[in-house]
């Protein structure tokens, strides 16, 4: 972020952070989202804090006031302001807006989730540390890195396989884990491989070699606060079993 900020300042451009996975993450001891520039968080069903769908925008208060108006038809007052005792029926449409607001019912879910967030994050961190310790020594596995100035949100735990140390590829590793009763996933499939973008722009798989290489090596292990210690052990044992059985 420091490098990005200095580039942005030098060229007088704005930074908008895609913080979809970053609720609870910190940079240099500060929460992601606590700076004046806009940061957008996702509260989709799979996220560390969920409202089913929806999200949160943080940033400068004046900017957020304007966003609230834009997100609700460009109206100067929402339903709370119009129908509560202190409210007024009067409102104005002050600009051409959108219907981009999250519902209050979802926000209620989010407030309950917020109370559990810190506990959940502690558990996620404990699980991630157990994985790091178990996998860091394996020749076949490259573990995620938490850089010194960063506190990871541990939304995902993404392992990278080292092809030179394994006789099987990522897809087969996923199958082998599934046979050992461990569900995994891949985050994410690069955009240029999806049919719409591939066909529209004529991309070959290796048009983006770094993304393509990463894609072929990654898999995400189970990571959520309700995993028991036994679950975590089961995951670790299954992963180590597969990489032992198929070591080169
Ligand atoms: C990096 C990134 N940006 C944006 C999104 C979209 O979030 P949402 O589903 O809340 O629109 C996601 C979803 O996971 C994401 O991973």
PDB file of C-alpha atoms and ligand atoms in Angstrom:
ATOM      1  CA  UNK A   1       0.000   0.000   0.000  1.00  0.00           C
ATOM      2  CA  UNK A   2       2.853   2.418   0.723  1.00  0.00           C
ATOM      3  CA  UNK A   3       4.181   2.032  -2.822  1.00  0.00           C
ATOM      4  CA  UNK A   4       0.722   2.387  -4.315  1.00  0.00           C
ATOM      5  CA  UNK A   5       0.062   5.497  -2.247  1.00  0.00           C
ATOM      6  CA  UNK A   6       3.258   7.158  -3.375  1.00  0.00           C
ATOM      7  CA  UNK A   7       2.504   6.368  -7.040  1.00  0.00           C
ATOM      8  CA  UNK A   8      -1.076   7.642  -6.604  1.00  0.00           C
ATOM      9  CA  UNK A   9       0.141  10.864  -4.953  1.00  0.00           C
ATOM     10  CA  UNK A  10       2.747  11.473  -7.667  1.00  0.00           C
ATOM     11  CA  UNK A  11       0.159  11.141 -10.439  1.00  0.00           C
ATOM     12  CA  UNK A  12      -2.827  12.582  -8.569  1.00  0.00           C
ATOM     13  CA  UNK A  13      -4.966   9.481  -8.971  1.00  0.00           C
ATOM     14  CA  UNK A  14      -7.381   7.932  -6.485  1.00  0.00           C
ATOM     15  CA  UNK A  15      -6.972   4.525  -4.862  1.00  0.00           C
ATOM     16  CA  UNK A  16     -10.057   2.333  -4.509  1.00  0.00           C
ATOM     17  CA  UNK A  17      -9.237  -0.819  -2.565  1.00  0.00           C
ATOM     18  CA  UNK A  18     -10.856  -4.121  -3.457  1.00  0.00           C
ATOM     19  CA  UNK A  19     -10.951  -5.383   0.127  1.00  0.00           C
ATOM     20  CA  UNK A  20     -13.453  -8.187  -0.609  1.00  0.00           C
ATOM     21  CA  UNK A  21     -11.475 -10.703   1.479  1.00  0.00           C
ATOM     22  CA  UNK A  22      -9.899  -8.282   3.903  1.00  0.00           C
ATOM     23  CA  UNK A  23     -12.333  -7.774   6.751  1.00  0.00           C
ATOM     24  CA  UNK A  24     -10.120  -7.918   9.899  1.00  0.00           C
ATOM     25  CA  UNK A  25      -6.884  -7.659   7.912  1.00  0.00           C
ATOM     26  CA  UNK A  26      -4.347  -5.031   8.911  1.00  0.00           C
ATOM     27  CA  UNK A  27      -1.461  -3.229   7.259  1.00  0.00           C
ATOM     28  CA  UNK A  28       1.167  -1.674   9.498  1.00  0.00           C
ATOM     29  CA  UNK A  29      -1.123  -2.172  12.495  1.00  0.00           C
ATOM     30  CA  UNK A  30      -4.101  -0.385  10.919  1.00  0.00           C
ATOM     31  CA  UNK A  31      -7.343  -2.004   9.796  1.00  0.00           C
ATOM     32  CA  UNK A  32      -7.834  -2.260   6.069  1.00  0.00           C
ATOM     33  CA  UNK A  33     -10.613   0.230   5.424  1.00  0.00           C
ATOM     34  CA  UNK A  34      -9.499   2.775   8.032  1.00  0.00           C
ATOM     35  CA  UNK A  35      -7.924   5.157   5.520  1.00  0.00           C
ATOM     36  CA  UNK A  36      -9.650   8.023   3.723  1.00  0.00           C
ATOM     37  CA  UNK A  37      -9.613   6.284   0.333  1.00  0.00           C
ATOM     38  CA  UNK A  38     -12.587   4.045  -0.489  1.00  0.00           C
ATOM     39  CA  UNK A  39     -12.293   0.335   0.334  1.00  0.00           C
ATOM     40  CA  UNK A  40     -14.991  -2.183  -0.645  1.00  0.00           C
ATOM     41  CA  UNK A  41     -15.603  -5.326   1.436  1.00  0.00           C
ATOM     42  CA  UNK A  42     -17.675  -8.350   0.473  1.00  0.00           C
ATOM     43  CA  UNK A  43     -20.192  -9.904   2.870  1.00  0.00           C
ATOM     44  CA  UNK A  44     -21.079 -12.680   0.432  1.00  0.00           C
ATOM     45  CA  UNK A  45     -22.153 -16.008   1.941  1.00  0.00           C
ATOM     46  CA  UNK A  46     -18.640 -17.476   2.076  1.00  0.00           C
ATOM     47  CA  UNK A  47     -16.888 -14.516   3.706  1.00  0.00           C
ATOM     48  CA  UNK A  48     -15.486 -14.158   7.248  1.00  0.00           C
ATOM     49  CA  UNK A  49     -18.385 -11.823   8.001  1.00  0.00           C
ATOM     50  CA  UNK A  50     -21.496 -12.460   5.953  1.00  0.00           C
ATOM     51  CA  UNK A  51     -24.857 -10.861   5.363  1.00  0.00           C
ATOM     52  CA  UNK A  52     -25.783 -13.475   2.748  1.00  0.00           C
ATOM     53  CA  UNK A  53     -25.128 -10.915   0.036  1.00  0.00           C
ATOM     54  CA  UNK A  54     -23.955  -7.354   0.293  1.00  0.00           C
ATOM     55  CA  UNK A  55     -20.912  -5.608   1.565  1.00  0.00           C
ATOM     56  CA  UNK A  56     -19.444  -2.502   3.103  1.00  0.00           C
ATOM     57  CA  UNK A  57     -17.786   0.581   1.758  1.00  0.00           C
ATOM     58  CA  UNK A  58     -15.414   2.535   3.977  1.00  0.00           C
ATOM     59  CA  UNK A  59     -13.744   5.850   3.321  1.00  0.00           C
ATOM     60  CA  UNK A  60     -13.947   9.562   3.911  1.00  0.00           C
ATOM     61  CA  UNK A  61     -17.282  10.438   5.680  1.00  0.00           C
ATOM     62  CA  UNK A  62     -18.253  13.084   3.132  1.00  0.00           C
ATOM     63  CA  UNK A  63     -17.639  10.653   0.284  1.00  0.00           C
ATOM     64  CA  UNK A  64     -19.729   8.004   2.064  1.00  0.00           C
ATOM     65  CA  UNK A  65     -22.623  10.458   2.564  1.00  0.00           C
ATOM     66  CA  UNK A  66     -22.657  10.994  -1.177  1.00  0.00           C
ATOM     67  CA  UNK A  67     -22.449   7.251  -1.852  1.00  0.00           C
ATOM     68  CA  UNK A  68     -25.500   6.670   0.376  1.00  0.00           C
ATOM     69  CA  UNK A  69     -27.504   9.044  -1.788  1.00  0.00           C
ATOM     70  CA  UNK A  70     -26.230   7.518  -5.045  1.00  0.00           C
ATOM     71  CA  UNK A  71     -26.964   3.995  -3.800  1.00  0.00           C
ATOM     72  CA  UNK A  72     -30.611   4.824  -3.035  1.00  0.00           C
ATOM     73  CA  UNK A  73     -32.068   6.333  -6.192  1.00  0.00           C
ATOM     74  CA  UNK A  74     -30.296   9.633  -5.584  1.00  0.00           C
ATOM     75  CA  UNK A  75     -32.792  10.328  -2.765  1.00  0.00           C
ATOM     76  CA  UNK A  76     -31.904  12.744  -0.002  1.00  0.00           C
ATOM     77  CA  UNK A  77     -33.579  10.661   2.753  1.00  0.00           C
ATOM     78  CA  UNK A  78     -33.999   6.923   3.336  1.00  0.00           C
ATOM     79  CA  UNK A  79     -37.103   5.268   4.842  1.00  0.00           C
ATOM     80  CA  UNK A  80     -35.804   5.600   8.424  1.00  0.00           C
ATOM     81  CA  UNK A  81     -35.413   9.324   8.000  1.00  0.00           C
ATOM     82  CA  UNK A  82     -38.862   9.703   6.447  1.00  0.00           C
ATOM     83  CA  UNK A  83     -41.006   7.478   8.668  1.00  0.00           C
ATOM     84  CA  UNK A  84     -39.498   7.735  12.142  1.00  0.00           C
ATOM     85  CA  UNK A  85     -40.924  10.122  14.763  1.00  0.00           C
ATOM     86  CA  UNK A  86     -38.245  12.757  14.164  1.00  0.00           C
ATOM     87  CA  UNK A  87     -38.315  12.236  10.416  1.00  0.00           C
ATOM     88  CA  UNK A  88     -40.028  14.168   7.685  1.00  0.00           C
ATOM     89  CA  UNK A  89     -42.029  12.918   4.700  1.00  0.00           C
ATOM     90  CA  UNK A  90     -40.088  15.285   2.481  1.00  0.00           C
ATOM     91  CA  UNK A  91     -37.274  14.049   0.295  1.00  0.00           C
ATOM     92  CA  UNK A  92     -35.744  15.070  -2.974  1.00  0.00           C
ATOM     93  CA  UNK A  93     -34.056  13.197  -5.779  1.00  0.00           C
ATOM     94  CA  UNK A  94     -30.841  15.155  -6.108  1.00  0.00           C
ATOM     95  CA  UNK A  95     -29.029  13.090  -8.741  1.00  0.00           C
ATOM     96  CA  UNK A  96     -29.641  10.062 -10.986  1.00  0.00           C
ATOM     97  CA  UNK A  97     -28.860   7.201  -8.606  1.00  0.00           C
ATOM     98  CA  UNK A  98     -28.935   3.432  -8.458  1.00  0.00           C
ATOM     99  CA  UNK A  99     -30.702   0.801  -6.353  1.00  0.00           C
ATOM    100  CA  UNK A 100     -27.483  -0.508  -4.795  1.00  0.00           C
ATOM    101  CA  UNK A 101     -28.387  -0.568  -1.118  1.00  0.00           C
ATOM    102  CA  UNK A 102     -28.101  -3.575   1.167  1.00  0.00           C
ATOM    103  CA  UNK A 103     -31.313  -4.310   3.103  1.00  0.00           C
ATOM    104  CA  UNK A 104     -31.661  -3.418   6.792  1.00  0.00           C
ATOM    105  CA  UNK A 105     -32.516  -7.059   7.492  1.00  0.00           C
ATOM    106  CA  UNK A 106     -29.155  -8.100   6.073  1.00  0.00           C
ATOM    107  CA  UNK A 107     -27.451  -5.379   8.086  1.00  0.00           C
ATOM    108  CA  UNK A 108     -29.075  -6.875  11.213  1.00  0.00           C
ATOM    109  CA  UNK A 109     -27.445 -10.213  10.351  1.00  0.00           C
ATOM    110  CA  UNK A 110     -24.167  -8.398   9.849  1.00  0.00           C
ATOM    111  CA  UNK A 111     -24.303  -6.758  13.280  1.00  0.00           C
ATOM    112  CA  UNK A 112     -24.742 -10.180  14.907  1.00  0.00           C
ATOM    113  CA  UNK A 113     -21.866 -11.507  12.808  1.00  0.00           C
ATOM    114  CA  UNK A 114     -19.724  -8.559  13.826  1.00  0.00           C
ATOM    115  CA  UNK A 115     -19.984  -9.570  17.473  1.00  0.00           C
ATOM    116  CA  UNK A 116     -18.559 -12.999  16.601  1.00  0.00           C
ATOM    117  CA  UNK A 117     -15.919 -11.763  14.193  1.00  0.00           C
ATOM    118  CA  UNK A 118     -12.965 -11.425  16.554  1.00  0.00           C
ATOM    119  CA  UNK A 119     -13.502 -14.893  18.025  1.00  0.00           C
ATOM    120  CA  UNK A 120     -13.823 -16.358  14.533  1.00  0.00           C
ATOM    121  CA  UNK A 121     -10.660 -14.614  13.392  1.00  0.00           C
ATOM    122  CA  UNK A 122      -8.701 -16.015  16.331  1.00  0.00           C
ATOM    123  CA  UNK A 123      -9.834 -19.505  15.416  1.00  0.00           C
ATOM    124  CA  UNK A 124      -9.003 -18.988  11.756  1.00  0.00           C
ATOM    125  CA  UNK A 125      -5.510 -17.829  12.721  1.00  0.00           C
ATOM    126  CA  UNK A 126      -4.961 -20.851  14.972  1.00  0.00           C
ATOM    127  CA  UNK A 127      -5.999 -23.190  12.162  1.00  0.00           C
ATOM    128  CA  UNK A 128      -3.823 -21.370   9.608  1.00  0.00           C
ATOM    129  CA  UNK A 129      -0.852 -21.623  11.991  1.00  0.00           C
ATOM    130  CA  UNK A 130      -1.410 -25.362  12.387  1.00  0.00           C
ATOM    131  CA  UNK A 131      -1.441 -25.737   8.597  1.00  0.00           C
ATOM    132  CA  UNK A 132       1.677 -23.576   8.219  1.00  0.00           C
ATOM    133  CA  UNK A 133       3.569 -25.644  10.730  1.00  0.00           C
ATOM    134  CA  UNK A 134       2.467 -28.935   9.209  1.00  0.00           C
ATOM    135  CA  UNK A 135       3.168 -28.041   5.576  1.00  0.00           C
ATOM    136  CA  UNK A 136       6.115 -25.638   5.624  1.00  0.00           C
ATOM    137  CA  UNK A 137       8.640 -28.506   5.710  1.00  0.00           C
ATOM    138  CA  UNK A 138       7.183 -30.415   2.754  1.00  0.00           C
ATOM    139  CA  UNK A 139       9.134 -30.293  -0.529  1.00  0.00           C
ATOM    140  CA  UNK A 140       5.868 -30.650  -2.424  1.00  0.00           C
ATOM    141  CA  UNK A 141       4.060 -27.704  -0.832  1.00  0.00           C
ATOM    142  CA  UNK A 142       4.462 -23.963  -0.883  1.00  0.00           C
ATOM    143  CA  UNK A 143       2.550 -22.322   1.961  1.00  0.00           C
ATOM    144  CA  UNK A 144       0.965 -18.860   1.965  1.00  0.00           C
ATOM    145  CA  UNK A 145       3.125 -16.043   3.256  1.00  0.00           C
ATOM    146  CA  UNK A 146       2.103 -13.475   5.850  1.00  0.00           C
ATOM    147  CA  UNK A 147       4.420 -10.537   5.283  1.00  0.00           C
ATOM    148  CA  UNK A 148       5.878  -8.715   8.292  1.00  0.00           C
ATOM    149  CA  UNK A 149       3.687  -5.579   8.060  1.00  0.00           C
ATOM    150  CA  UNK A 150       0.531  -7.516   7.331  1.00  0.00           C
ATOM    151  CA  UNK A 151      -2.092  -9.187   9.474  1.00  0.00           C
ATOM    152  CA  UNK A 152      -3.777 -11.708   7.184  1.00  0.00           C
ATOM    153  CA  UNK A 153      -7.575 -12.052   7.293  1.00  0.00           C
ATOM    154  CA  UNK A 154      -7.261 -15.797   6.653  1.00  0.00           C
ATOM    155  CA  UNK A 155     -10.400 -15.872   4.581  1.00  0.00           C
ATOM    156  CA  UNK A 156      -8.720 -18.555   2.454  1.00  0.00           C
ATOM    157  CA  UNK A 157      -5.791 -20.868   3.033  1.00  0.00           C
ATOM    158  CA  UNK A 158      -4.268 -21.404  -0.405  1.00  0.00           C
ATOM    159  CA  UNK A 159      -1.548 -24.027  -0.827  1.00  0.00           C
ATOM    160  CA  UNK A 160       0.631 -24.139  -3.935  1.00  0.00           C
ATOM    161  CA  UNK A 161       1.910 -27.481  -5.150  1.00  0.00           C
ATOM    162  CA  UNK A 162       5.467 -27.860  -6.374  1.00  0.00           C
ATOM    163  CA  UNK A 163       5.166 -29.830  -9.610  1.00  0.00           C
ATOM    164  CA  UNK A 164       8.797 -30.958  -9.540  1.00  0.00           C
ATOM    165  CA  UNK A 165       8.213 -32.832  -6.258  1.00  0.00           C
ATOM    166  CA  UNK A 166       4.953 -34.571  -7.210  1.00  0.00           C
ATOM    167  CA  UNK A 167       3.968 -37.216  -9.743  1.00  0.00           C
ATOM    168  CA  UNK A 168       0.378 -35.939  -9.942  1.00  0.00           C
ATOM    169  CA  UNK A 169      -1.123 -32.561 -10.767  1.00  0.00           C
ATOM    170  CA  UNK A 170      -3.457 -30.322  -8.798  1.00  0.00           C
ATOM    171  CA  UNK A 171      -6.690 -31.837 -10.113  1.00  0.00           C
ATOM    172  CA  UNK A 172      -5.617 -35.327  -9.089  1.00  0.00           C
ATOM    173  CA  UNK A 173      -4.524 -34.038  -5.655  1.00  0.00           C
ATOM    174  CA  UNK A 174      -8.041 -32.648  -5.207  1.00  0.00           C
ATOM    175  CA  UNK A 175      -9.503 -36.042  -6.162  1.00  0.00           C
ATOM    176  CA  UNK A 176      -7.205 -37.867  -3.774  1.00  0.00           C
ATOM    177  CA  UNK A 177      -8.169 -35.507  -0.946  1.00  0.00           C
ATOM    178  CA  UNK A 178     -11.833 -35.949  -1.767  1.00  0.00           C
ATOM    179  CA  UNK A 179     -11.375 -39.720  -1.519  1.00  0.00           C
ATOM    180  CA  UNK A 180      -9.929 -39.099   1.941  1.00  0.00           C
ATOM    181  CA  UNK A 181     -13.085 -37.126   2.780  1.00  0.00           C
ATOM    182  CA  UNK A 182     -11.475 -33.685   2.567  1.00  0.00           C
ATOM    183  CA  UNK A 183     -13.266 -31.071   0.484  1.00  0.00           C
ATOM    184  CA  UNK A 184     -11.124 -28.424  -1.196  1.00  0.00           C
ATOM    185  CA  UNK A 185     -11.595 -25.745  -3.807  1.00  0.00           C
ATOM    186  CA  UNK A 186      -9.618 -23.526  -6.170  1.00  0.00           C
ATOM    187  CA  UNK A 187      -9.442 -19.756  -5.669  1.00  0.00           C
ATOM    188  CA  UNK A 188      -9.552 -18.659  -8.381  1.00  0.00           C
ATOM    189  CA  UNK A 189      -9.869 -19.578 -12.046  1.00  0.00           C
ATOM    190  CA  UNK A 190      -8.135 -16.727 -13.929  1.00  0.00           C
ATOM    191  CA  UNK A 191     -10.501 -14.520 -15.889  1.00  0.00           C
ATOM    192  CA  UNK A 192      -8.770 -15.172 -19.217  1.00  0.00           C
ATOM    193  CA  UNK A 193      -9.647 -18.877 -19.018  1.00  0.00           C
ATOM    194  CA  UNK A 194     -13.383 -18.264 -18.702  1.00  0.00           C
ATOM    195  CA  UNK A 195     -15.165 -18.865 -22.043  1.00  0.00           C
ATOM    196  CA  UNK A 196     -16.607 -15.368 -22.379  1.00  0.00           C
ATOM    197  CA  UNK A 197     -13.253 -13.583 -22.029  1.00  0.00           C
ATOM    198  CA  UNK A 198     -11.273 -16.356 -23.715  1.00  0.00           C
ATOM    199  CA  UNK A 199     -13.490 -16.278 -26.814  1.00  0.00           C
ATOM    200  CA  UNK A 200     -14.134 -12.548 -26.922  1.00  0.00           C
ATOM    201  CA  UNK A 201     -10.438 -11.608 -26.686  1.00  0.00           C
ATOM    202  CA  UNK A 202      -8.885 -14.781 -28.125  1.00  0.00           C
ATOM    203  CA  UNK A 203      -6.717 -15.516 -25.091  1.00  0.00           C
ATOM    204  CA  UNK A 204      -4.531 -18.614 -24.998  1.00  0.00           C
ATOM    205  CA  UNK A 205      -4.074 -20.177 -21.545  1.00  0.00           C
ATOM    206  CA  UNK A 206      -0.473 -18.982 -21.321  1.00  0.00           C
ATOM    207  CA  UNK A 207      -1.314 -15.426 -22.405  1.00  0.00           C
ATOM    208  CA  UNK A 208      -0.962 -14.632 -18.694  1.00  0.00           C
ATOM    209  CA  UNK A 209       1.792 -17.052 -17.684  1.00  0.00           C
ATOM    210  CA  UNK A 210       2.066 -16.086 -14.019  1.00  0.00           C
ATOM    211  CA  UNK A 211      -1.674 -16.359 -13.386  1.00  0.00           C
ATOM    212  CA  UNK A 212      -1.837 -19.597 -15.384  1.00  0.00           C
ATOM    213  CA  UNK A 213       1.057 -21.178 -13.508  1.00  0.00           C
ATOM    214  CA  UNK A 214      -0.425 -20.179 -10.148  1.00  0.00           C
ATOM    215  CA  UNK A 215      -3.838 -21.487 -11.183  1.00  0.00           C
ATOM    216  CA  UNK A 216      -2.441 -24.908 -12.049  1.00  0.00           C
ATOM    217  CA  UNK A 217      -0.723 -25.233  -8.678  1.00  0.00           C
ATOM    218  CA  UNK A 218      -3.257 -23.863  -6.180  1.00  0.00           C
ATOM    219  CA  UNK A 219      -5.855 -25.420  -3.947  1.00  0.00           C
ATOM    220  CA  UNK A 220      -7.682 -24.039  -0.932  1.00  0.00           C
ATOM    221  CA  UNK A 221      -7.981 -26.139   2.204  1.00  0.00           C
ATOM    222  CA  UNK A 222     -10.954 -26.072   4.577  1.00  0.00           C
ATOM    223  CA  UNK A 223     -10.756 -22.986   6.798  1.00  0.00           C
ATOM    224  CA  UNK A 224     -13.577 -21.762   8.999  1.00  0.00           C
ATOM    225  CA  UNK A 225     -14.046 -21.135  12.728  1.00  0.00           C
ATOM    226  CA  UNK A 226     -16.155 -24.223  13.330  1.00  0.00           C
ATOM    227  CA  UNK A 227     -13.497 -26.709  12.278  1.00  0.00           C
ATOM    228  CA  UNK A 228     -12.618 -28.812  15.305  1.00  0.00           C
ATOM    229  CA  UNK A 229      -9.042 -29.710  16.227  1.00  0.00           C
ATOM    230  CA  UNK A 230      -9.836 -33.203  14.944  1.00  0.00           C
ATOM    231  CA  UNK A 231     -11.012 -31.771  11.609  1.00  0.00           C
ATOM    232  CA  UNK A 232      -7.770 -29.808  11.288  1.00  0.00           C
ATOM    233  CA  UNK A 233      -5.729 -32.926  12.061  1.00  0.00           C
ATOM    234  CA  UNK A 234      -7.728 -34.870   9.476  1.00  0.00           C
ATOM    235  CA  UNK A 235      -6.959 -32.250   6.824  1.00  0.00           C
ATOM    236  CA  UNK A 236      -3.260 -32.190   7.696  1.00  0.00           C
ATOM    237  CA  UNK A 237      -2.969 -35.969   7.713  1.00  0.00           C
ATOM    238  CA  UNK A 238      -4.780 -36.334   4.407  1.00  0.00           C
ATOM    239  CA  UNK A 239      -2.637 -33.699   2.655  1.00  0.00           C
ATOM    240  CA  UNK A 240       0.603 -35.216   3.993  1.00  0.00           C
ATOM    241  CA  UNK A 241      -0.591 -38.681   3.051  1.00  0.00           C
ATOM    242  CA  UNK A 242      -1.270 -37.625  -0.571  1.00  0.00           C
ATOM    243  CA  UNK A 243       2.047 -35.828  -1.016  1.00  0.00           C
ATOM    244  CA  UNK A 244       3.911 -38.803   0.508  1.00  0.00           C
ATOM    245  CA  UNK A 245       2.139 -41.333  -1.672  1.00  0.00           C
ATOM    246  CA  UNK A 246       2.729 -39.355  -4.869  1.00  0.00           C
ATOM    247  CA  UNK A 247       6.171 -37.910  -4.158  1.00  0.00           C
ATOM    248  CA  UNK A 248       8.567 -37.965  -7.092  1.00  0.00           C
TER     249      UNK A 248
HETATM  250  C1  LIG B   1     -11.200  -9.879  -5.004  1.00  0.00           C
HETATM  251  C2  LIG B   1     -12.710  -9.854  -5.033  1.00  0.00           C
HETATM  252  N1  LIG B   1     -13.352  -8.728  -5.377  1.00  0.00           N
HETATM  253  C3  LIG B   1     -14.707  -8.673  -5.400  1.00  0.00           C
HETATM  254  C4  LIG B   1     -15.475  -9.764  -5.064  1.00  0.00           C
HETATM  255  C5  LIG B   1     -16.955  -9.646  -5.171  1.00  0.00           C
HETATM  256  O1  LIG B   1     -17.615  -9.596  -3.961  1.00  0.00           O
HETATM  257  P1  LIG B   1     -19.205  -9.709  -3.943  1.00  0.00           P
HETATM  258  O2  LIG B   1     -19.533 -11.123  -4.234  1.00  0.00           O
HETATM  259  O3  LIG B   1     -19.631  -9.308  -2.548  1.00  0.00           O
HETATM  260  O4  LIG B   1     -19.721  -8.758  -4.974  1.00  0.00           O
HETATM  261  C6  LIG B   1     -14.855 -10.942  -4.687  1.00  0.00           C
HETATM  262  C7  LIG B   1     -15.633 -12.112  -4.257  1.00  0.00           C
HETATM  263  O5  LIG B   1     -15.112 -12.974  -3.591  1.00  0.00           O
HETATM  264  C8  LIG B   1     -13.433 -10.995  -4.684  1.00  0.00           C
HETATM  265  O6  LIG B   1     -12.792 -12.130  -4.363  1.00  0.00           O
END
